[in-house]
Amino acid sequence: MNLYEYQAKELLIKYNLPVLKGYLCNNLIDVEQFISSCNIKNGPWVIKCQIQAGGRARSGGVCIVHNTTDILSFSTKWLGNSLITYQTTDTGELVNSILIEPSVKIIQELYLSILIDRDESQIICMASTQGGTNIENIVQKTPDLIHKITINPLVGIYPYQGRILACKLGLSGVKINQFAKIVVDATHMLLKNDLMLIEINPLAVTDNDQFFCLDAKIISDHNAIFRQSELLNICAINKTYNTLPDNQWDSINYVPLDGNIGCMVNGAGLAMATMDVIKSLGGMPANFLDIGGNANKECIMSSFYMILKDTKVKAILVNIFGGIVCCDLVADSIITVLSAYNATYIPVVVRLEGNNAALGTNRLIDSKLNVVVTNNLVYAIQQIVTAVKLNNANIN
Ligand code: ADP
Ligand code: MG
C-alpha cells in the first residue's frame, strides 16, 4: 500500500520527525477557506498535487506561490485533473487533493531512504548529499555519492550508526546529531509499522540549520496491514483504500448484485433475510455482504468503504445483530469512513440490535452525521427504500 505525501507526513509527525505544518485541500471550498484563514504575509507557500507518484515538480505539480491568486489558479488547474509525471502511466494520476505548506529557504537537499533488503534480511539506510528532483540520475551516474549503512532488524538501530552516516555525508556540528536522530526515529517508524520503504527526498537543511522532511514516500507491507490499525486510520483519511483488493479480508462474503441499496450485515442468514425484506418492501439490494461474526474495525471499515465506492449504490443499509461483534465497533467504523470521505451525499440507515447496541446508537447520534439509527429492522428498511425513491425522484 502506498501512502500519499500528506498521509506519510502524518505518520512522520507521530515519530517526531520534522515536518512543516501543511494544509490539505480536497476541493476549492477548502482552498478558499485556507486563503481566508491564512496570513498571506506568512508566505510564500509551496503548493503540491497529491498523487502517489514522484516527479511532480518537473511536471508542474509542485509550485511556489506568493499570493492567493496563484494558490487559487493552481488549485483550479489541478484539482479533479490528471497529473502526468515520468513515474505515472501515460494517462497520469487523478489529483484529488492538494497540500499547501510554508516555503522554507533550503541550503541543502539531502536524500534519505530506509528499506528492507530481502536478499540480505537486513534493513538498509541510504543517504546522499544530492537529494532533490534529480536523485535517479545521481544513482545511475555517480553511485559513489550514495552512502549506505545496514541495520540488523532484530537488534534495531543505534544512534552511532546515524552519526556514521551523517559523517559520510560531510555534516558537521549539531547537524550530526540532528541527522542521526532523524535516521533513528525513521528506522523505528519503519519497524513499528511494518513498512517496506520510507523515502525522504528532499530532507532539507534550511538557512537556520533546521532539517525538514519536505517530501515523503512510504510503502507499507500489505501482508502485515491487519496488525497496523494506526496506519489504516491514517489511510482512511482518503482514497488509499482504492489500492486494497476488495477480498482482502477472508471473513467477508461479498456478492455484487444489480440493485442500488448497499447492504452491510453480520451473518449470512441475516444478510439473506435482509435482502428478502428489502425486496418485499419495494427495494433492490446492490450486494450481499456478510462481514462475518468476528469482524474487527479494519474489516468493517473496508466492507463499508467497498459499498460506498460502488457507483451504483444510492443508499446504504447496515443491519447488525450484535453477537460477538460489538455494535459500538460497527458504529465507530462507519463514523470513521463517512467522516474521512465526507460522504454526506449518501443516505445511510443503521439498524443496531444486541451487543452494545445502545452504545453504538449513541456514538452515531453524537457524531452528528446524517445517519438514521434504529433498532427496528422493518423501519430501517422502509427508511432506506424511501430514501432511494426520493433520490431517484430528485434525479428525474
Ligand atoms: P516531487 O519529488 O514529486 O517532485 P517534492 O515534494 O520533492 O516533489 O518537491 C520538489 C522540490 O520542491 C523539492 O526538491 C524542493 O526543492 C521543493 N520544495 C518542496 N517542498 C518545499 C517547501 N516546503 N519549501 C521549499 N521548497 C520546497
Ligand atoms: Mg520529492
GROMACS .gro file of C-alpha atoms and ligand atoms in nm:
model
  424
    1MET     CA    1   0.000   0.000   0.000
    2ASN     CA    2   0.136   0.341  -0.098
    3LEU     CA    3   0.066   0.644   0.115
    4TYR     CA    4   0.006   0.990  -0.021
    5GLU     CA    5   0.259   1.252   0.081
    6TYR     CA    6   0.026   1.411   0.335
    7GLN     CA    7  -0.053   1.072   0.492
    8ALA     CA    8   0.315   0.986   0.505
    9LYS     CA    9   0.380   1.317   0.677
   10GLU     CA   10   0.115   1.243   0.938
   11LEU     CA   11   0.298   0.926   1.024
   12LEU     CA   12   0.632   1.111   1.031
   13ILE     CA   13   0.489   1.359   1.282
   14LYS     CA   14   0.388   1.072   1.511
   15TYR     CA   15   0.753   0.967   1.519
   16ASN     CA   16   0.880   1.318   1.594
   17LEU     CA   17   1.029   1.367   1.251
   18PRO     CA   18   1.047   1.731   1.143
   19VAL     CA   19   0.761   1.815   0.908
   20LEU     CA   20   0.616   2.153   0.817
   21LYS     CA   21   0.258   2.220   0.917
   22GLY     CA   22   0.058   2.173   0.600
   23TYR     CA   23  -0.300   2.236   0.498
   24LEU     CA   24  -0.485   1.975   0.292
   25CYS     CA   25  -0.749   2.084   0.041
   26ASN     CA   26  -0.987   1.833  -0.116
   27ASN     CA   27  -1.183   2.091  -0.314
   28LEU     CA   28  -1.193   2.460  -0.399
   29ILE     CA   29  -1.402   2.537  -0.092
   30ASP     CA   30  -1.115   2.409   0.124
   31VAL     CA   31  -0.876   2.627  -0.079
   32GLU     CA   32  -1.097   2.934  -0.024
   33GLN     CA   33  -1.105   2.850   0.347
   34PHE     CA   34  -0.726   2.829   0.357
   35ILE     CA   35  -0.697   3.161   0.177
   36SER     CA   36  -0.937   3.333   0.414
   37SER     CA   37  -0.769   3.190   0.723
   38CYS     CA   38  -0.405   3.233   0.623
   39ASN     CA   39  -0.197   3.539   0.677
   40ILE     CA   40  -0.051   3.593   0.333
   41LYS     CA   41   0.247   3.767   0.494
   42ASN     CA   42   0.345   3.419   0.618
   43GLY     CA   43   0.406   3.314   0.258
   44PRO     CA   44   0.543   3.222   0.017
   45TRP     CA   45   0.380   2.882   0.012
   46VAL     CA   46   0.457   2.560  -0.166
   47ILE     CA   47   0.150   2.402  -0.320
   48LYS     CA   48   0.162   2.033  -0.411
   49CYS     CA   49  -0.062   1.797  -0.606
   50GLN     CA   50  -0.124   1.479  -0.407
   51ILE     CA   51  -0.068   1.173  -0.622
   52GLN     CA   52   0.112   0.851  -0.539
   53ALA     CA   53   0.399   0.914  -0.777
   54GLY     CA   54   0.704   1.134  -0.765
   55GLY     CA   55   0.844   1.367  -1.025
   56ARG     CA   56   0.563   1.615  -0.965
   57ALA     CA   57   0.778   1.926  -0.958
   58ARG     CA   58   0.921   1.859  -1.303
   59SER     CA   59   0.567   1.831  -1.440
   60GLY     CA   60   0.430   2.143  -1.275
   61GLY     CA   61   0.259   1.959  -0.990
   62VAL     CA   62   0.463   2.139  -0.720
   63CYS     CA   63   0.490   2.513  -0.726
   64ILE     CA   64   0.597   2.804  -0.507
   65VAL     CA   65   0.320   3.062  -0.481
   66HIS     CA   66   0.346   3.415  -0.348
   67ASN     CA   67  -0.015   3.528  -0.346
   68THR     CA   68  -0.368   3.399  -0.306
   69THR     CA   69  -0.449   3.440  -0.677
   70ASP     CA   70  -0.174   3.193  -0.763
   71ILE     CA   71  -0.294   2.950  -0.495
   72LEU     CA   72  -0.643   2.959  -0.645
   73SER     CA   73  -0.533   2.929  -1.006
   74PHE     CA   74  -0.301   2.635  -0.929
   75SER     CA   75  -0.582   2.460  -0.740
   76THR     CA   76  -0.838   2.526  -1.014
   77LYS     CA   77  -0.596   2.392  -1.272
   78TRP     CA   78  -0.516   2.065  -1.092
   79LEU     CA   79  -0.800   1.956  -0.863
   80GLY     CA   80  -1.000   1.690  -1.046
   81ASN     CA   81  -0.748   1.667  -1.331
   82SER     CA   82  -0.472   1.422  -1.408
   83LEU     CA   83  -0.106   1.489  -1.347
   84ILE     CA   84   0.136   1.302  -1.571
   85THR     CA   85   0.490   1.259  -1.444
   86TYR     CA   86   0.774   1.033  -1.551
   87GLN     CA   87   0.665   0.800  -1.271
   88THR     CA   88   0.295   0.772  -1.372
   89THR     CA   89   0.133   0.593  -1.665
   90ASP     CA   90   0.062   0.787  -1.986
   91THR     CA   91  -0.280   0.884  -1.857
   92GLY     CA   92  -0.138   1.018  -1.532
   93GLU     CA   93  -0.295   1.015  -1.188
   94LEU     CA   94  -0.604   1.198  -1.075
   95VAL     CA   95  -0.537   1.485  -0.835
   96ASN     CA   96  -0.798   1.455  -0.560
   97SER     CA   97  -0.628   1.683  -0.314
   98ILE     CA   98  -0.351   1.936  -0.281
   99LEU     CA   99  -0.125   2.017   0.010
  100ILE     CA  100  -0.021   2.370   0.096
  101GLU     CA  101   0.289   2.421   0.311
  102PRO     CA  102   0.506   2.717   0.404
  103SER     CA  103   0.801   2.752   0.172
  104VAL     CA  104   1.136   2.730   0.351
  105LYS     CA  105   1.478   2.859   0.246
  106ILE     CA  106   1.674   2.550   0.150
  107ILE     CA  107   2.053   2.543   0.179
  108GLN     CA  108   2.097   2.175   0.104
  109GLU     CA  109   1.870   1.894  -0.018
  110LEU     CA  110   1.966   1.555   0.125
  111TYR     CA  111   1.829   1.219   0.022
  112LEU     CA  112   1.739   0.962   0.288
  113SER     CA  113   1.572   0.627   0.244
  114ILE     CA  114   1.524   0.324   0.464
  115LEU     CA  115   1.417  -0.003   0.308
  116ILE     CA  116   1.414  -0.375   0.354
  117ASP     CA  117   1.678  -0.574   0.171
  118ARG     CA  118   1.504  -0.909   0.135
  119ASP     CA  119   1.809  -1.088  -0.005
  120GLU     CA  120   2.024  -0.997   0.294
  121SER     CA  121   1.740  -0.998   0.551
  122GLN     CA  122   1.862  -0.658   0.663
  123ILE     CA  123   1.740  -0.304   0.675
  124ILE     CA  124   1.934  -0.065   0.458
  125CYS     CA  125   1.957   0.304   0.518
  126MET     CA  126   2.077   0.512   0.223
  127ALA     CA  127   2.166   0.878   0.217
  128SER     CA  128   2.314   1.128  -0.021
  129THR     CA  129   2.400   1.493  -0.032
  130GLN     CA  130   2.249   1.504  -0.381
  131GLY     CA  131   1.881   1.489  -0.285
  132GLY     CA  132   1.602   1.665  -0.469
  133THR     CA  133   1.436   1.612  -0.801
  134ASN     CA  134   1.734   1.457  -0.979
  135ILE     CA  135   1.815   1.165  -0.750
  136GLU     CA  136   1.761   0.891  -1.013
  137ASN     CA  137   2.035   1.040  -1.233
  138ILE     CA  138   2.271   1.066  -0.938
  139VAL     CA  139   2.221   0.699  -0.852
  140GLN     CA  140   2.299   0.599  -1.209
  141LYS     CA  141   2.583   0.836  -1.291
  142THR     CA  142   2.759   0.877  -0.954
  143PRO     CA  143   2.663   0.583  -0.731
  144ASP     CA  144   2.956   0.665  -0.501
  145LEU     CA  145   2.759   0.967  -0.382
  146ILE     CA  146   2.507   0.730  -0.223
  147HIS     CA  147   2.613   0.615   0.125
  148LYS     CA  148   2.472   0.311   0.298
  149ILE     CA  149   2.454   0.151   0.638
  150THR     CA  150   2.289  -0.182   0.718
  151ILE     CA  151   2.078  -0.235   1.026
  152ASN     CA  152   2.007  -0.572   1.180
  153PRO     CA  153   1.626  -0.580   1.221
  154LEU     CA  154   1.650  -0.797   1.533
  155VAL     CA  155   1.891  -0.561   1.707
  156GLY     CA  156   1.749  -0.234   1.576
  157ILE     CA  157   1.935   0.089   1.513
  158TYR     CA  158   2.182   0.267   1.741
  159PRO     CA  159   2.241   0.643   1.729
  160TYR     CA  160   2.609   0.589   1.642
  161GLN     CA  161   2.502   0.433   1.312
  162GLY     CA  162   2.312   0.751   1.230
  163ARG     CA  163   2.620   0.955   1.321
  164ILE     CA  164   2.838   0.742   1.092
  165LEU     CA  165   2.601   0.815   0.805
  166ALA     CA  166   2.598   1.186   0.894
  167CYS     CA  167   2.979   1.193   0.878
  168LYS     CA  168   2.979   1.013   0.544
  169LEU     CA  169   2.759   1.296   0.417
  170GLY     CA  170   3.008   1.551   0.548
  171LEU     CA  171   2.768   1.700   0.800
  172SER     CA  172   2.928   1.882   1.091
  173GLY     CA  173   2.847   2.033   1.431
  174VAL     CA  174   2.496   2.000   1.568
  175LYS     CA  175   2.375   1.872   1.234
  176ILE     CA  176   2.541   1.534   1.301
  177ASN     CA  177   2.319   1.454   1.598
  178GLN     CA  178   2.012   1.611   1.438
  179PHE     CA  179   2.056   1.392   1.132
  180ALA     CA  180   2.131   1.082   1.344
  181LYS     CA  181   1.808   1.133   1.540
  182ILE     CA  182   1.611   1.153   1.214
  183VAL     CA  183   1.766   0.825   1.096
  184VAL     CA  184   1.691   0.655   1.429
  185ASP     CA  185   1.331   0.781   1.450
  186ALA     CA  186   1.261   0.692   1.088
  187THR     CA  187   1.400   0.340   1.137
  188HIS     CA  188   1.179   0.291   1.444
  189MET     CA  189   0.886   0.405   1.234
  190LEU     CA  190   0.970   0.151   0.963
  191LEU     CA  191   0.996  -0.135   1.214
  192LYS     CA  192   0.690  -0.039   1.419
  193ASN     CA  193   0.465  -0.001   1.116
  194ASP     CA  194   0.587  -0.292   0.903
  195LEU     CA  195   0.692  -0.055   0.628
  196MET     CA  196   0.885  -0.168   0.323
  197LEU     CA  197   1.014   0.175   0.226
  198ILE     CA  198   1.049   0.523   0.367
  199GLU     CA  199   1.199   0.772   0.125
  200ILE     CA  200   1.251   1.129   0.236
  201ASN     CA  201   1.356   1.335  -0.062
  202PRO     CA  202   1.440   1.604  -0.003
  203LEU     CA  203   1.541   1.606   0.358
  204ALA     CA  204   1.611   1.976   0.350
  205VAL     CA  205   1.858   2.172   0.558
  206THR     CA  206   1.741   2.531   0.591
  207ASP     CA  207   1.929   2.859   0.625
  208ASN     CA  208   1.897   2.837   1.004
  209ASP     CA  209   2.032   2.479   1.018
  210GLN     CA  210   1.697   2.311   1.065
  211PHE     CA  211   1.606   1.982   0.900
  212PHE     CA  212   1.268   1.932   0.733
  213CYS     CA  213   1.123   1.627   0.557
  214LEU     CA  214   0.979   1.815   0.259
  215ASP     CA  215   0.862   1.510   0.066
  216ALA     CA  216   0.799   1.155   0.182
  217LYS     CA  217   0.714   0.832   0.011
  218ILE     CA  218   0.602   0.539   0.223
  219ILE     CA  219   0.515   0.187   0.114
  220SER     CA  220   0.370  -0.048   0.374
  221ASP     CA  221   0.376  -0.425   0.376
  222HIS     CA  222   0.031  -0.532   0.264
  223ASN     CA  223   0.063  -0.869   0.439
  224ALA     CA  224   0.110  -0.701   0.776
  225ILE     CA  225  -0.165  -0.445   0.745
  226PHE     CA  226  -0.401  -0.649   0.966
  227ARG     CA  227  -0.191  -0.553   1.269
  228GLN     CA  228  -0.137  -0.190   1.170
  229SER     CA  229  -0.451  -0.011   1.277
  230GLU     CA  230  -0.265   0.321   1.318
  231LEU     CA  231  -0.162   0.303   0.954
  232LEU     CA  232  -0.511   0.208   0.842
  233ASN     CA  233  -0.656   0.501   1.031
  234ILE     CA  234  -0.418   0.735   0.854
  235CYS     CA  235  -0.505   0.582   0.518
  236ALA     CA  236  -0.877   0.603   0.589
  237ILE     CA  237  -0.836   0.980   0.565
  238ASN     CA  238  -0.852   0.943   0.191
  239LYS     CA  239  -0.880   0.718  -0.106
  240THR     CA  240  -0.586   0.491  -0.045
  241TYR     CA  241  -0.830   0.208   0.018
  242ASN     CA  242  -0.873   0.206  -0.360
  243THR     CA  243  -0.543   0.026  -0.374
  244LEU     CA  244  -0.657  -0.256  -0.147
  245PRO     CA  245  -0.807  -0.558  -0.317
  246ASP     CA  246  -1.172  -0.597  -0.223
  247ASN     CA  247  -1.127  -0.952  -0.097
  248GLN     CA  248  -0.851  -0.859   0.144
  249TRP     CA  249  -1.044  -0.990   0.443
  250ASP     CA  250  -1.115  -1.363   0.424
  251SER     CA  251  -1.409  -1.329   0.659
  252ILE     CA  252  -1.605  -1.101   0.422
  253ASN     CA  253  -1.858  -1.264   0.193
  254TYR     CA  254  -1.939  -1.015  -0.078
  255VAL     CA  255  -2.150  -1.068  -0.388
  256PRO     CA  256  -2.237  -0.770  -0.608
  257LEU     CA  257  -2.599  -0.757  -0.732
  258ASP     CA  258  -2.798  -0.534  -0.968
  259GLY     CA  259  -2.986  -0.309  -0.724
  260ASN     CA  260  -2.896   0.025  -0.566
  261ILE     CA  261  -2.922  -0.033  -0.189
  262GLY     CA  262  -2.581  -0.123  -0.047
  263CYS     CA  263  -2.609  -0.368   0.243
  264MET     CA  264  -2.364  -0.443   0.522
  265VAL     CA  265  -2.486  -0.720   0.752
  266ASN     CA  266  -2.332  -0.961   1.004
  267GLY     CA  267  -2.418  -1.323   0.937
  268ALA     CA  268  -2.512  -1.487   0.608
  269GLY     CA  269  -2.862  -1.584   0.725
  270LEU     CA  270  -2.939  -1.232   0.842
  271ALA     CA  271  -2.796  -1.092   0.517
  272MET     CA  272  -3.029  -1.313   0.311
  273ALA     CA  273  -3.328  -1.225   0.530
  274THR     CA  274  -3.240  -0.854   0.496
  275MET     CA  275  -3.236  -0.884   0.118
  276ASP     CA  276  -3.576  -1.057   0.127
  277VAL     CA  277  -3.729  -0.776   0.334
  278ILE     CA  278  -3.573  -0.508   0.111
  279LYS     CA  279  -3.731  -0.672  -0.193
  280SER     CA  280  -4.067  -0.723  -0.027
  281LEU     CA  281  -4.076  -0.353   0.063
  282GLY     CA  282  -4.003  -0.248  -0.294
  283GLY     CA  283  -3.624  -0.201  -0.291
  284MET     CA  284  -3.338  -0.374  -0.472
  285PRO     CA  285  -3.015  -0.475  -0.293
  286ALA     CA  286  -2.690  -0.374  -0.461
  287ASN     CA  287  -2.497  -0.651  -0.292
  288PHE     CA  288  -2.488  -0.932  -0.044
  289LEU     CA  289  -2.227  -0.856   0.220
  290ASP     CA  290  -2.172  -1.061   0.532
  291ILE     CA  291  -1.889  -0.919   0.744
  292GLY     CA  292  -1.873  -1.240   0.947
  293GLY     CA  293  -1.923  -1.292   1.315
  294ASN     CA  294  -1.586  -1.173   1.439
  295ALA     CA  295  -1.501  -0.869   1.227
  296ASN     CA  296  -1.251  -0.613   1.353
  297LYS     CA  297  -1.260  -0.239   1.287
  298GLU     CA  298  -1.038  -0.251   0.978
  299CYS     CA  299  -1.251  -0.525   0.825
  300ILE     CA  300  -1.573  -0.333   0.894
  301MET     CA  301  -1.425  -0.011   0.755
  302SER     CA  302  -1.307  -0.193   0.442
  303SER     CA  303  -1.651  -0.350   0.394
  304PHE     CA  304  -1.829  -0.021   0.438
  305TYR     CA  305  -1.589   0.155   0.206
  306MET     CA  306  -1.634  -0.117  -0.056
  307ILE     CA  307  -2.006  -0.037  -0.061
  308LEU     CA  308  -1.950   0.338  -0.052
  309LYS     CA  309  -1.727   0.336  -0.357
  310ASP     CA  310  -1.974   0.124  -0.560
  311THR     CA  311  -2.115   0.383  -0.802
  312LYS     CA  312  -2.449   0.207  -0.840
  313VAL     CA  313  -2.518   0.234  -0.465
  314LYS     CA  314  -2.766   0.516  -0.390
  315ALA     CA  315  -2.821   0.443  -0.019
  316ILE     CA  316  -2.663   0.219   0.243
  317LEU     CA  317  -2.833  -0.007   0.493
  318VAL     CA  318  -2.634  -0.152   0.782
  319ASN     CA  319  -2.807  -0.431   0.970
  320ILE     CA  320  -2.620  -0.562   1.273
  321PHE     CA  321  -2.748  -0.809   1.526
  322GLY     CA  322  -2.456  -0.787   1.767
  323GLY     CA  323  -2.342  -1.120   1.900
  324ILE     CA  324  -1.965  -1.147   1.908
  325VAL     CA  325  -1.933  -0.831   1.703
  326CYS     CA  326  -1.998  -0.519   1.912
  327CYS     CA  327  -2.241  -0.260   1.776
  328ASP     CA  328  -2.021   0.027   1.904
  329LEU     CA  329  -1.730  -0.106   1.695
  330VAL     CA  330  -1.954  -0.106   1.389
  331ALA     CA  331  -2.070   0.247   1.472
  332ASP     CA  332  -1.711   0.371   1.512
  333SER     CA  333  -1.609   0.214   1.180
  334ILE     CA  334  -1.899   0.377   0.997
  335ILE     CA  335  -1.820   0.714   1.155
  336THR     CA  336  -1.451   0.689   1.055
  337VAL     CA  337  -1.525   0.609   0.692
  338LEU     CA  338  -1.812   0.858   0.648
  339SER     CA  339  -1.609   1.137   0.806
  340ALA     CA  340  -1.292   1.050   0.615
  341TYR     CA  341  -1.471   1.058   0.281
  342ASN     CA  342  -1.701   1.341   0.377
  343ALA     CA  343  -1.977   1.119   0.240
  344THR     CA  344  -2.273   1.337   0.330
  345TYR     CA  345  -2.427   1.283  -0.013
  346ILE     CA  346  -2.546   0.928   0.053
  347PRO     CA  347  -2.837   0.830   0.283
  348VAL     CA  348  -2.729   0.579   0.548
  349VAL     CA  349  -2.962   0.384   0.777
  350VAL     CA  350  -2.813   0.174   1.056
  351ARG     CA  351  -3.009  -0.087   1.247
  352LEU     CA  352  -2.829  -0.193   1.564
  353GLU     CA  353  -2.953  -0.461   1.799
  354GLY     CA  354  -2.779  -0.683   2.054
  355ASN     CA  355  -2.426  -0.647   2.194
  356ASN     CA  356  -2.358  -0.281   2.287
  357ALA     CA  357  -2.644  -0.158   2.067
  358ALA     CA  358  -2.723   0.140   2.294
  359LEU     CA  359  -2.355   0.244   2.297
  360GLY     CA  360  -2.331   0.220   1.917
  361THR     CA  361  -2.655   0.412   1.872
  362ASN     CA  362  -2.529   0.694   2.096
  363ARG     CA  363  -2.197   0.711   1.911
  364LEU     CA  364  -2.376   0.755   1.578
  365ILE     CA  365  -2.613   1.017   1.720
  366ASP     CA  366  -2.326   1.205   1.887
  367SER     CA  367  -2.127   1.201   1.563
  368LYS     CA  368  -2.385   1.443   1.417
  369LEU     CA  369  -2.350   1.261   1.086
  370ASN     CA  370  -2.659   1.235   0.872
  371VAL     CA  371  -2.732   0.873   0.967
  372VAL     CA  372  -3.070   0.727   1.069
  373VAL     CA  373  -3.024   0.486   1.361
  374THR     CA  374  -3.287   0.243   1.482
  375ASN     CA  375  -3.325  -0.100   1.642
  376ASN     CA  376  -3.625  -0.182   1.425
  377LEU     CA  377  -3.541  -0.371   1.107
  378VAL     CA  378  -3.864  -0.308   0.918
  379TYR     CA  379  -3.849   0.064   0.999
  380ALA     CA  380  -3.485   0.073   0.884
  381ILE     CA  381  -3.568  -0.087   0.552
  382GLN     CA  382  -3.872   0.134   0.498
  383GLN     CA  383  -3.645   0.436   0.553
  384ILE     CA  384  -3.382   0.317   0.309
  385VAL     CA  385  -3.632   0.224   0.037
  386THR     CA  386  -3.796   0.567   0.074
  387ALA     CA  387  -3.457   0.740   0.062
  388VAL     CA  388  -3.371   0.570  -0.267
  389LYS     CA  389  -3.710   0.656  -0.416
  390LEU     CA  390  -3.670   1.021  -0.314
  391ASN     CA  391  -3.318   1.022  -0.454
  392ASN     CA  392  -3.442   0.884  -0.788
  393ALA     CA  393  -3.730   1.133  -0.794
  394ASN     CA  394  -3.484   1.420  -0.740
  395ILE     CA  395  -3.259   1.294  -1.019
  396ASN     CA  396  -3.554   1.255  -1.260
  397ADP     P1  397   0.848   1.567  -0.626
  397ADP     O1  398   0.958   1.484  -0.570
  397ADP     O2  399   0.724   1.488  -0.653
  397ADP     O3  400   0.889   1.647  -0.746
  397ADP     P2  401   0.879   1.733  -0.384
  397ADP     O4  402   0.778   1.742  -0.275
  397ADP     O5  403   1.003   1.657  -0.356
  397ADP     O6  404   0.804   1.676  -0.515
  397ADP     O7  405   0.915   1.881  -0.427
  397ADP     C1  406   1.006   1.909  -0.531
  397ADP     C2  407   1.104   2.017  -0.488
  397ADP     O8  408   1.031   2.132  -0.445
  397ADP     C3  409   1.189   1.979  -0.370
  397ADP     O9  410   1.305   1.907  -0.413
  397ADP     C4  411   1.223   2.114  -0.311
  397ADP    O10  412   1.331   2.173  -0.381
  397ADP     C5  413   1.100   2.196  -0.340
  397ADP     N1  414   1.011   2.202  -0.221
  397ADP     C6  415   0.920   2.111  -0.183
  397ADP     N2  416   0.859   2.149  -0.070
  397ADP     C7  417   0.914   2.267  -0.034
  397ADP     C8  418   0.894   2.360   0.075
  397ADP     N3  419   0.802   2.339   0.169
  397ADP     N4  420   0.970   2.472   0.077
  397ADP     C9  421   1.062   2.497  -0.019
  397ADP     N5  422   1.084   2.416  -0.122
  397ADP    C10  423   1.012   2.302  -0.132
  398MG      MG  424   1.047   1.451  -0.387
   0.00000   0.00000   0.00000
